[in-house]
XYZ file of C-alpha atoms in Angstrom:
633
model
C -21.440 -40.623 23.668
C -18.509 -38.626 22.312
C -16.792 -39.393 19.049
C -13.885 -41.751 19.851
C -11.679 -39.695 17.536
C -12.057 -36.534 19.589
C -9.616 -35.777 22.378
C -10.671 -35.569 25.982
C -11.362 -32.230 27.624
C -8.509 -32.973 30.027
C -6.030 -33.433 27.170
C -7.206 -30.273 25.447
C -6.960 -28.246 28.652
C -3.532 -29.598 29.482
C -2.225 -28.611 26.051
C -3.794 -25.153 26.223
C -2.371 -24.475 29.662
C 1.103 -25.676 28.694
C 1.238 -23.346 25.695
C -1.208 -20.565 24.918
C -1.784 -20.696 21.126
C -2.531 -16.958 21.146
C 0.821 -15.882 22.563
C 1.993 -14.562 19.198
C -0.119 -11.575 18.223
C 2.469 -9.514 16.334
C 3.825 -10.320 12.887
C 7.612 -10.552 13.053
C 10.467 -10.416 10.549
C 10.580 -14.229 10.687
C 6.870 -14.366 9.780
C 7.641 -12.426 6.625
C 10.503 -14.602 5.436
C 10.158 -17.973 7.114
C 7.144 -19.225 9.043
C 3.955 -17.624 7.769
C 1.778 -15.871 10.341
C -1.605 -17.633 10.629
C -3.819 -15.816 8.181
C -7.511 -15.602 7.302
C -7.308 -15.302 3.523
C -10.547 -13.370 3.021
C -9.655 -10.714 5.628
C -8.748 -7.553 3.690
C -8.372 -9.636 0.548
C -9.022 -6.506 -1.536
C -5.540 -5.235 -0.631
C -3.568 -8.394 -1.408
C -5.696 -9.057 -4.513
C -4.740 -5.626 -5.833
C -1.086 -6.665 -5.691
C -1.584 -10.056 -7.390
C -3.863 -8.682 -10.084
C -1.426 -5.864 -10.852
C 1.433 -8.352 -11.165
C -0.519 -10.168 -13.872
C -0.747 -6.950 -15.876
C 3.049 -6.755 -16.058
C 3.660 -3.039 -15.631
C 4.983 -0.844 -12.847
C 2.837 0.718 -10.180
C 3.012 1.898 -6.588
C 0.427 1.067 -3.959
C -0.119 2.588 -0.522
C -2.022 0.649 2.126
C -3.229 2.513 5.201
C -4.704 1.026 8.333
C -5.108 1.763 12.005
C -3.034 0.001 14.652
C -3.423 -3.755 14.627
C -5.763 -4.081 11.637
C -3.404 -6.359 9.750
C -0.902 -4.415 7.642
C 1.890 -6.892 8.342
C -0.535 -9.815 7.878
C -1.036 -8.605 4.303
C 2.718 -8.438 3.716
C 3.218 -11.934 5.106
C 0.390 -13.211 2.890
C 1.880 -11.650 -0.246
C 5.406 -12.892 0.456
C 4.373 -16.483 1.185
C 2.027 -16.745 -1.790
C 4.823 -15.548 -4.050
C 7.156 -18.063 -2.425
C 4.756 -20.949 -2.963
C 3.419 -19.979 -6.386
C 6.170 -17.843 -7.921
C 5.433 -14.839 -10.077
C 7.805 -12.267 -8.624
C 10.874 -11.725 -6.506
C 10.176 -10.075 -3.173
C 12.079 -7.367 -1.316
C 11.229 -6.239 2.188
C 12.432 -3.031 3.825
C 11.740 -2.433 7.509
C 15.096 -1.039 8.645
C 16.312 2.239 7.208
C 19.622 2.903 8.942
C 21.346 6.244 8.473
C 18.785 8.432 6.718
C 21.444 10.603 5.113
C 22.636 7.466 3.327
C 19.254 5.848 2.831
C 20.098 4.804 -0.732
C 23.155 2.916 0.471
C 21.068 1.329 3.191
C 18.573 0.191 0.572
C 21.357 -1.589 -1.293
C 21.838 -3.763 1.791
C 18.064 -4.306 1.946
C 18.126 -5.610 -1.620
C 20.960 -8.001 -0.831
C 19.392 -9.272 2.399
C 16.051 -9.820 0.645
C 17.442 -11.585 -2.403
C 19.497 -13.793 -0.104
C 16.214 -15.270 1.213
C 14.690 -18.406 -0.272
C 12.535 -17.955 -3.343
C 9.923 -20.081 -5.082
C 12.433 -22.600 -6.493
C 13.874 -23.718 -3.112
C 17.034 -21.702 -3.684
C 17.941 -18.128 -2.778
C 16.308 -15.392 -4.851
C 19.793 -14.311 -5.976
C 20.273 -17.807 -7.381
C 16.958 -17.642 -9.225
C 18.089 -14.411 -10.877
C 21.540 -15.815 -11.675
C 19.953 -18.923 -13.217
C 17.707 -16.826 -15.462
C 20.693 -14.770 -16.598
C 22.794 -17.875 -17.213
C 20.088 -19.743 -19.093
C 19.562 -16.860 -21.519
C 23.277 -16.966 -22.195
C 23.249 -20.753 -22.634
C 20.339 -20.642 -25.076
C 22.115 -17.948 -27.083
C 25.162 -20.238 -27.243
C 23.018 -23.330 -28.050
C 23.690 -24.959 -24.691
C 21.051 -26.698 -22.616
C 19.399 -24.714 -19.844
C 19.461 -25.719 -16.169
C 17.147 -25.600 -13.230
C 18.307 -23.317 -10.420
C 19.264 -26.246 -8.187
C 21.165 -27.961 -11.007
C 23.188 -24.832 -11.706
C 23.923 -24.238 -8.012
C 25.162 -27.829 -7.720
C 27.276 -27.518 -10.868
C 29.024 -24.281 -9.856
C 29.439 -25.350 -6.227
C 31.000 -28.668 -7.241
C 33.301 -27.082 -9.824
C 35.922 -26.527 -7.111
C 38.879 -24.606 -8.580
C 37.231 -24.359 -11.996
C 34.412 -22.197 -10.625
C 36.307 -18.949 -11.170
C 36.913 -19.773 -14.809
C 33.295 -20.776 -15.385
C 32.043 -17.566 -13.738
C 34.464 -15.483 -15.806
C 33.362 -17.012 -19.107
C 29.698 -16.707 -18.198
C 30.159 -13.050 -17.205
C 31.871 -12.156 -20.477
C 29.262 -13.926 -22.562
C 26.338 -12.335 -20.710
C 27.786 -8.813 -20.891
C 28.403 -9.256 -24.605
C 24.842 -10.468 -25.083
C 23.431 -7.420 -23.250
C 25.888 -4.814 -24.534
C 23.356 -3.164 -26.843
C 20.528 -2.864 -24.337
C 22.769 -2.029 -21.363
C 25.896 -0.310 -22.718
C 26.915 0.780 -19.194
C 26.316 -2.559 -17.507
C 28.872 -3.122 -14.770
C 30.479 -6.546 -15.372
C 31.476 -6.748 -11.713
C 27.811 -6.746 -10.688
C 27.108 -9.485 -13.233
C 30.113 -11.499 -12.060
C 29.055 -11.235 -8.426
C 25.476 -12.275 -9.159
C 26.858 -15.393 -10.835
C 29.050 -16.022 -7.781
C 25.868 -16.411 -5.711
C 25.492 -19.776 -7.465
C 28.405 -21.075 -5.400
C 27.309 -22.196 -1.941
C 30.887 -21.616 -0.792
C 30.925 -17.990 -1.958
C 27.286 -16.893 -1.816
C 27.544 -15.053 1.511
C 30.616 -13.115 0.362
C 28.900 -12.303 -2.931
C 25.779 -11.190 -1.083
C 27.811 -8.867 1.154
C 29.571 -7.325 -1.847
C 26.281 -6.836 -3.713
C 24.925 -5.211 -0.537
C 27.713 -2.627 -0.642
C 30.014 -4.119 1.982
C 33.754 -4.039 1.511
C 35.328 -7.508 1.443
C 38.765 -8.449 2.673
C 41.397 -7.991 -0.025
C 42.199 -11.680 -0.402
C 38.501 -12.438 -0.934
C 38.071 -9.789 -3.639
C 41.094 -11.232 -5.430
C 39.634 -14.716 -5.140
C 36.309 -13.586 -6.618
C 37.849 -11.249 -9.188
C 36.032 -8.196 -7.821
C 37.041 -4.647 -6.848
C 37.041 -3.921 -3.089
C 33.574 -2.428 -2.784
C 30.428 -1.620 -4.710
C 28.414 0.894 -2.703
C 26.309 3.037 -5.004
C 22.722 3.728 -5.994
C 23.713 3.009 -9.576
C 24.412 -0.569 -8.456
C 20.874 -0.705 -7.016
C 19.376 0.435 -10.326
C 21.435 -2.031 -12.350
C 20.331 -4.900 -10.113
C 16.692 -3.833 -10.509
C 17.142 -3.632 -14.296
C 18.524 -7.173 -14.380
C 15.651 -8.456 -12.244
C 13.132 -6.747 -14.550
C 14.584 -8.660 -17.502
C 13.305 -11.935 -16.090
C 10.993 -11.380 -13.121
C 8.263 -9.217 -11.756
C 9.269 -7.538 -8.518
C 7.478 -6.528 -5.312
C 9.323 -4.021 -3.116
C 7.593 -3.571 0.232
C 8.259 -0.748 2.708
C 7.027 -1.557 6.216
C 7.242 -0.127 9.743
C 6.985 3.426 8.488
C 4.760 4.210 11.467
C 7.653 3.711 13.858
C 9.873 6.358 12.273
C 7.763 9.505 12.162
C 10.034 11.539 14.424
C 11.910 14.467 12.975
C 15.509 14.231 11.873
C 17.387 16.622 14.219
C 19.631 17.971 11.450
C 17.441 18.209 8.381
C 14.026 18.776 9.946
C 12.174 16.150 7.918
C 10.195 13.220 9.244
C 11.987 9.970 8.566
C 9.071 8.585 6.579
C 9.605 11.481 4.196
C 13.127 10.280 3.455
C 11.636 6.910 2.555
C 9.101 8.642 0.313
C 11.970 10.281 -1.558
C 13.589 6.891 -2.066
C 10.302 5.410 -3.326
C 9.996 8.258 -5.828
C 13.448 7.552 -7.275
C 12.834 3.821 -7.413
C 9.530 4.351 -9.201
C 11.162 6.618 -11.757
C 13.766 3.970 -12.555
C 11.754 0.755 -12.286
C 10.766 -0.959 -15.547
C 8.078 -3.168 -14.066
C 6.917 -4.355 -10.692
C 5.157 -3.011 -7.612
C 6.317 -0.712 -4.842
C 4.130 -1.308 -1.815
C 4.147 0.939 1.271
C 2.073 0.411 4.389
C 1.440 3.100 6.981
C -1.065 4.630 9.370
C -3.699 6.931 7.836
C -2.367 9.932 9.778
C 1.168 9.259 8.506
C -0.122 9.442 4.932
C -2.200 12.511 5.679
C 0.226 14.505 7.847
C 3.666 13.410 6.636
C 3.288 12.499 2.959
C 0.409 14.540 1.536
C 1.819 17.700 3.129
C 5.108 17.465 1.215
C 5.471 20.552 -0.958
C 5.829 19.986 -4.729
C 6.066 16.248 -4.206
C 4.686 13.924 -6.925
C 2.263 11.866 -4.857
C 1.303 9.833 -7.917
C 4.737 8.199 -7.790
C 4.062 6.974 -4.271
C 0.492 5.883 -5.030
C 0.046 5.462 -8.775
C -2.505 2.657 -8.320
C -5.149 5.071 -7.045
C -5.441 8.624 -5.797
C -6.330 7.404 -2.335
C -4.580 4.608 -0.475
C -6.196 1.209 -0.047
C -7.692 1.160 3.419
C -7.780 -1.960 5.591
C -10.989 -2.794 7.410
C -11.695 -3.773 10.987
C -12.600 -7.332 11.921
C -16.262 -8.278 11.464
C -18.148 -11.165 13.092
C -17.202 -13.801 10.522
C -13.560 -12.738 10.463
C -13.335 -12.903 14.264
C -14.757 -16.418 14.265
C -12.484 -17.628 11.458
C -9.405 -16.013 12.999
C -9.857 -17.823 16.304
C -10.940 -21.081 14.659
C -7.869 -21.116 12.411
C -5.463 -20.414 15.279
C -6.979 -23.191 17.397
C -7.060 -25.637 14.473
C -3.356 -25.132 13.786
C -2.586 -25.564 17.469
C -4.610 -28.740 17.953
C -3.145 -30.269 14.798
C 0.398 -29.537 15.985
C -0.401 -31.361 19.253
C -2.122 -34.317 17.507
C -5.392 -33.418 19.201
C -8.955 -33.281 17.874
C -11.378 -30.899 19.554
C -15.094 -31.572 19.865
C -15.672 -27.884 19.065
C -13.443 -25.898 16.665
C -13.800 -22.826 18.916
C -13.173 -24.550 22.247
C -12.659 -23.112 24.828
C -14.241 -19.907 23.485
C -17.867 -18.975 23.076
C -19.062 -18.103 19.577
C -21.452 -15.448 20.877
C -18.638 -13.656 22.703
C -16.527 -13.558 19.552
C -19.428 -12.377 17.420
C -20.093 -9.538 19.832
C -16.471 -8.501 19.435
C -16.938 -8.385 15.667
C -20.173 -6.426 15.966
C -18.337 -3.467 17.450
C -17.122 -2.542 13.927
C -13.856 -1.294 15.426
C -12.073 -4.439 16.594
C -8.650 -5.152 15.145
C -6.920 -8.457 14.468
C -4.559 -7.723 17.319
C -7.397 -6.963 19.736
C -9.159 -10.251 18.952
C -5.960 -12.248 19.436
C -5.089 -10.351 22.616
C -8.552 -10.974 24.059
C -8.151 -14.695 23.453
C -4.644 -14.669 24.853
C -5.712 -12.994 28.098
C -8.990 -14.825 28.646
C -7.948 -18.364 27.705
C -6.441 -19.368 31.095
C -9.552 -18.351 33.027
C -11.782 -20.364 30.685
C -10.070 -23.676 31.370
C -8.776 -23.308 34.918
C -10.329 -21.729 38.022
C -6.829 -20.875 39.217
C -4.664 -19.183 36.652
C -1.496 -17.075 36.826
C -1.684 -13.279 36.757
C -1.187 -11.679 33.357
C 2.424 -11.443 32.257
C 4.224 -8.113 32.148
C 3.423 -6.685 28.671
C 6.985 -5.375 28.338
C 8.293 -8.869 29.088
C 5.971 -10.306 26.430
C 7.187 -7.773 23.866
C 10.816 -8.382 24.844
C 10.326 -12.141 24.451
C 8.831 -11.596 20.981
C 11.840 -9.580 19.894
C 14.308 -12.043 21.451
C 12.931 -14.694 19.092
C 14.281 -12.739 16.147
C 17.440 -14.002 14.495
C 20.226 -11.429 14.842
C 22.896 -13.435 13.056
C 22.218 -11.664 9.762
C 22.382 -8.283 11.540
C 25.653 -8.763 13.379
C 27.536 -6.951 10.591
C 25.095 -4.029 10.550
C 27.216 -1.302 12.141
C 24.310 1.127 12.344
C 21.914 -1.330 14.005
C 24.505 -2.510 16.552
C 25.521 1.068 17.357
C 21.885 2.125 17.754
C 21.258 -0.709 20.227
C 24.389 0.212 22.196
C 23.417 3.872 22.181
C 19.966 3.105 23.571
C 21.497 0.820 26.173
C 23.966 3.480 27.272
C 21.190 6.055 27.592
C 19.588 3.836 30.224
C 22.781 4.276 32.286
C 22.548 8.068 32.568
C 22.724 9.166 36.193
C 24.395 5.942 37.330
C 27.960 5.066 38.218
C 29.168 2.096 36.187
C 32.696 0.714 36.393
C 33.787 3.827 38.267
C 32.347 6.258 35.707
C 29.406 8.491 36.534
C 27.449 8.662 33.252
C 26.273 12.232 32.685
C 25.059 11.900 29.125
C 25.227 10.069 25.800
C 25.053 11.642 22.349
C 25.250 10.422 18.771
C 25.957 13.958 17.551
C 29.708 13.389 17.350
C 30.629 16.369 15.249
C 33.577 17.089 12.981
C 33.922 20.801 13.515
C 36.609 21.480 10.922
C 34.338 20.354 8.104
C 31.208 21.690 9.796
C 29.589 18.302 9.388
C 26.662 17.445 11.597
C 27.930 14.040 12.507
C 30.916 11.790 11.947
C 30.291 8.726 9.828
C 32.469 6.343 11.828
C 32.288 7.359 15.490
C 28.779 6.283 16.396
C 28.348 8.024 19.744
C 30.184 9.220 22.804
C 29.585 8.709 26.490
C 30.157 11.779 28.676
C 30.869 11.435 32.370
C 33.261 11.793 35.257
C 35.864 9.412 36.633
C 37.717 10.379 39.815
C 36.445 13.975 39.367
C 37.945 14.124 35.866
C 35.872 14.758 32.753
C 35.786 11.792 30.429
C 34.362 11.274 26.937
C 34.471 7.789 25.428
C 34.063 7.644 21.662
C 32.461 4.375 20.550
C 32.879 3.006 17.033
C 31.244 -0.226 15.874
C 33.489 -1.419 13.060
C 32.319 -4.737 11.642
C 33.826 -4.037 8.232
C 35.759 -6.786 6.459
C 37.591 -4.513 4.036
C 40.499 -2.312 4.996
C 39.408 1.113 3.734
C 36.358 1.632 5.969
C 37.997 -0.146 8.893
C 41.079 2.049 8.611
C 38.952 5.189 8.439
C 37.178 4.206 11.649
C 40.439 3.371 13.396
C 41.857 6.789 12.519
C 39.051 8.544 14.388
C 39.784 6.462 17.460
C 43.544 6.950 17.554
C 43.749 10.553 16.306
C 40.442 12.275 17.102
C 42.140 15.668 17.182
C 42.716 15.403 13.425
C 38.961 15.361 12.964
C 38.104 17.874 15.708
C 36.357 15.123 17.659
C 36.460 15.755 21.391
C 36.973 12.415 23.117
C 39.376 11.354 25.863
C 39.608 7.744 24.716
C 38.381 5.557 21.916
C 36.498 2.277 22.121
C 36.392 -0.177 19.227
C 33.483 -2.651 19.231
C 34.098 -5.585 16.911
C 33.589 -9.353 16.747
C 36.729 -11.376 17.371
C 35.696 -13.685 14.563
C 36.336 -10.818 12.157
C 40.093 -10.954 11.991
C 42.252 -8.001 11.012
C 45.572 -8.119 9.182
C 48.893 -7.826 10.939
C 49.330 -4.454 9.258
C 46.019 -3.226 10.718
C 47.007 -4.432 14.159
C 50.405 -2.739 14.087
C 49.234 0.482 12.432
C 45.980 1.082 14.257
C 45.053 -1.356 17.011
C 48.310 -1.274 18.948
C 48.439 2.571 18.984
C 44.797 2.638 20.112
C 45.565 0.326 23.038
C 48.718 2.264 23.989
C 46.679 5.479 24.133
C 44.289 3.951 26.660
C 41.687 2.945 24.122
C 39.972 -0.398 24.179
C 38.946 -3.293 21.952
C 35.569 -4.561 23.186
C 34.557 -7.894 21.768
C 31.098 -7.956 20.221
C 29.322 -11.139 21.300
C 25.958 -12.137 19.887
C 24.553 -13.259 23.234
C 25.416 -9.873 24.788
C 24.145 -7.620 21.998
C 20.935 -9.581 21.318
C 19.002 -8.380 24.418
C 20.054 -4.802 23.645
C 18.760 -5.122 20.070
C 15.535 -6.665 21.378
C 14.759 -3.969 23.963
C 15.639 -1.267 21.434
C 13.139 -2.802 18.997
C 10.481 -2.846 21.731
C 11.130 0.851 22.341
C 10.901 1.682 18.626
C 7.629 -0.239 18.252
C 6.213 0.739 21.622
C 3.233 2.731 20.306
C 2.335 0.842 17.156
C 2.911 -2.825 17.907
C 2.989 -3.114 21.674
C 0.949 -0.217 23.115
C 3.625 0.497 25.718
C 4.981 3.702 27.196
C 8.611 4.684 27.449
C 8.265 4.734 31.228
C 7.124 1.097 31.269
C 10.116 0.040 29.178
C 12.630 1.923 31.321
C 11.047 0.451 34.451
C 11.453 -3.036 32.988
C 15.138 -2.365 32.245
C 15.671 -1.075 35.785
C 13.798 -3.865 37.570
C 14.530 -6.863 35.321
C 17.873 -5.875 33.814
C 19.863 -8.272 35.995
C 17.765 -11.199 34.779
C 17.799 -10.314 31.104
C 21.232 -8.689 30.636
C 19.860 -5.180 30.184
C 20.983 -1.764 31.399
C 23.806 -1.780 33.923
C 23.803 -5.589 33.998
C 24.724 -5.948 30.343
C 28.360 -7.115 30.146
C 28.942 -5.411 26.804
C 27.926 -1.998 28.146
C 30.004 -2.520 31.274
C 33.037 -3.477 29.213
C 32.768 -0.280 27.163
C 32.877 1.737 30.404
C 35.490 -0.362 32.185
C 39.092 0.728 32.672
C 41.199 -0.126 29.620
C 43.500 -3.139 29.928
C 46.328 -1.632 27.838
C 46.718 -5.034 26.196
C 45.920 -6.116 22.650
C 43.421 -9.005 22.846
C 44.548 -12.423 21.706
C 43.518 -13.884 18.375
C 42.276 -10.717 16.700
C 44.659 -10.759 13.736
C 44.983 -13.366 11.028
C 47.813 -14.908 9.141
C 48.365 -12.971 5.967
C 46.705 -14.834 3.085
C 48.906 -15.611 0.132
C 48.148 -13.180 -2.668
C 47.489 -14.878 -5.961
C 50.121 -14.383 -8.621
C 49.062 -13.204 -12.004
C 49.498 -16.718 -13.309
C 47.418 -18.358 -10.596
C 44.898 -15.529 -10.641
C 44.116 -16.262 -14.261
C 43.949 -19.989 -13.702
C 40.720 -21.232 -15.245
C 40.123 -18.109 -17.341
C 39.855 -18.178 -21.070
C 41.651 -15.653 -23.216
C 40.050 -12.269 -23.743
C 38.227 -13.263 -26.929
C 37.439 -16.850 -25.970
C 34.084 -17.133 -24.259
C 33.384 -20.753 -25.077
C 30.794 -22.015 -22.589
C 31.261 -25.684 -23.289
C 32.473 -26.120 -19.703
C 28.807 -26.023 -18.741
């Protein structure tokens, strides 16, 4: 007689058939920051333990982890991040997108901002943890009570119009306190970190700290200069973190960027190695962690001439190597996944491994070469046949990979000009040889050169589409301009409306920009209207239209490492399933770029000019230059 608490076989089978608990086999960006990927703690514990033990020793080091495909590199990262989130001990930064390699330092500034904008161990953003530590040191120095992070966020957020004055006084007091140790400390960086305490302003502050230019009225409101894009800003932020926290900086997905840079001749992972070297030289304490394939370490890093390898791997001469799954790990991996699934469905199984056979799983572990991904994939593929004599054919692996990437949140990436442009570029390449919107697409190139300055590539025109329309040669220059501030936006506009001034050979310009990002009336009159009159076009960037392009681009980038796919399989999927999933010639955003220009300025793209604060109102809430009384707290 079965235990009355156990669920029936019918209920278990119904749940398993309605949702395969082994569908997710790849660790995603969301698994790093939000929902932890199911993890067997003892699997490759030597690697994660090395990180936690080093943190306790409170000095700086760099660790390299190498592992073959699917052995759990990203599992280790997810484990480290979530243990730090639950237990504290360090702030965590995660780099898996590297942008324009020639400006990799600037790209890393955005990585810092995006990482510190994630929730930390105190149920607030990591920026707010740092700001609270900085503020509390200042309060203690001024004999004022300290606050928890949540208390301080509530206090600044609820200060309404007084917030600017409170931030100003706190900034002055902190900079004075640290003037001896950091004589070159930038008060604007300090001020902006304190602004992250305001829930109303935190996203603007995060963008500024990440190097993005804010709209002029917002910089006036926050008391900041227009932009702060520099590696010096990165180093100052790291110095401030080191005052109060340990730090783990993790570099991931290096395996997907081993191709050569066409201009400089270096592998992309080597650019990242150069960045790691500089960070290590300037870091006071903390850990720099990089994960990669063994052959990437051997062929791309160790072969660098006159390169100080000890700054990439100071923990040991040789990288820490991850191991394959053994019998016990295979059993525990499957048992844990099933346990989580049954619990989520309020079911109790009579056998923790049901519907799998323990002997089968042990045999998989005995091979000494099985990976985490292989074990999960085996369960994913075999589960239907174990509980139903009639089961659907296996799903298209490209479709599975595409679905995984479509689950990723792109909202935080919608302002990433480089990422959006890269997705559009890849999408346009799938159109080569086809006639779209009356244009026969002959080619697409991101090598949009400025011949007068002999530069390899223009920094604002992302790519151009080359083709024929009515037997006439055509070259459409595409610029993704999601900037808020006027300087970068104006520079991009100038390329579109006067390409001859920059020796850029295009027949018309195409601006890609979200309509929610308003431009000033001056920008519209000076740049947008001339662009439209010249036959250029404003193409609205919509999240639902760019998301599938970002997803399929990610599948292509990860095709070898994460998904074991070929380029031919991906292109076939775009060709055959594009109409269903808004890919290739069926994507409305790509079609709009190629469509005939309307010669009309779109509605609702400009904003009412914000009232500029007068000097009197601008100083409202500030104390005099020498008065830094913090009693307002």
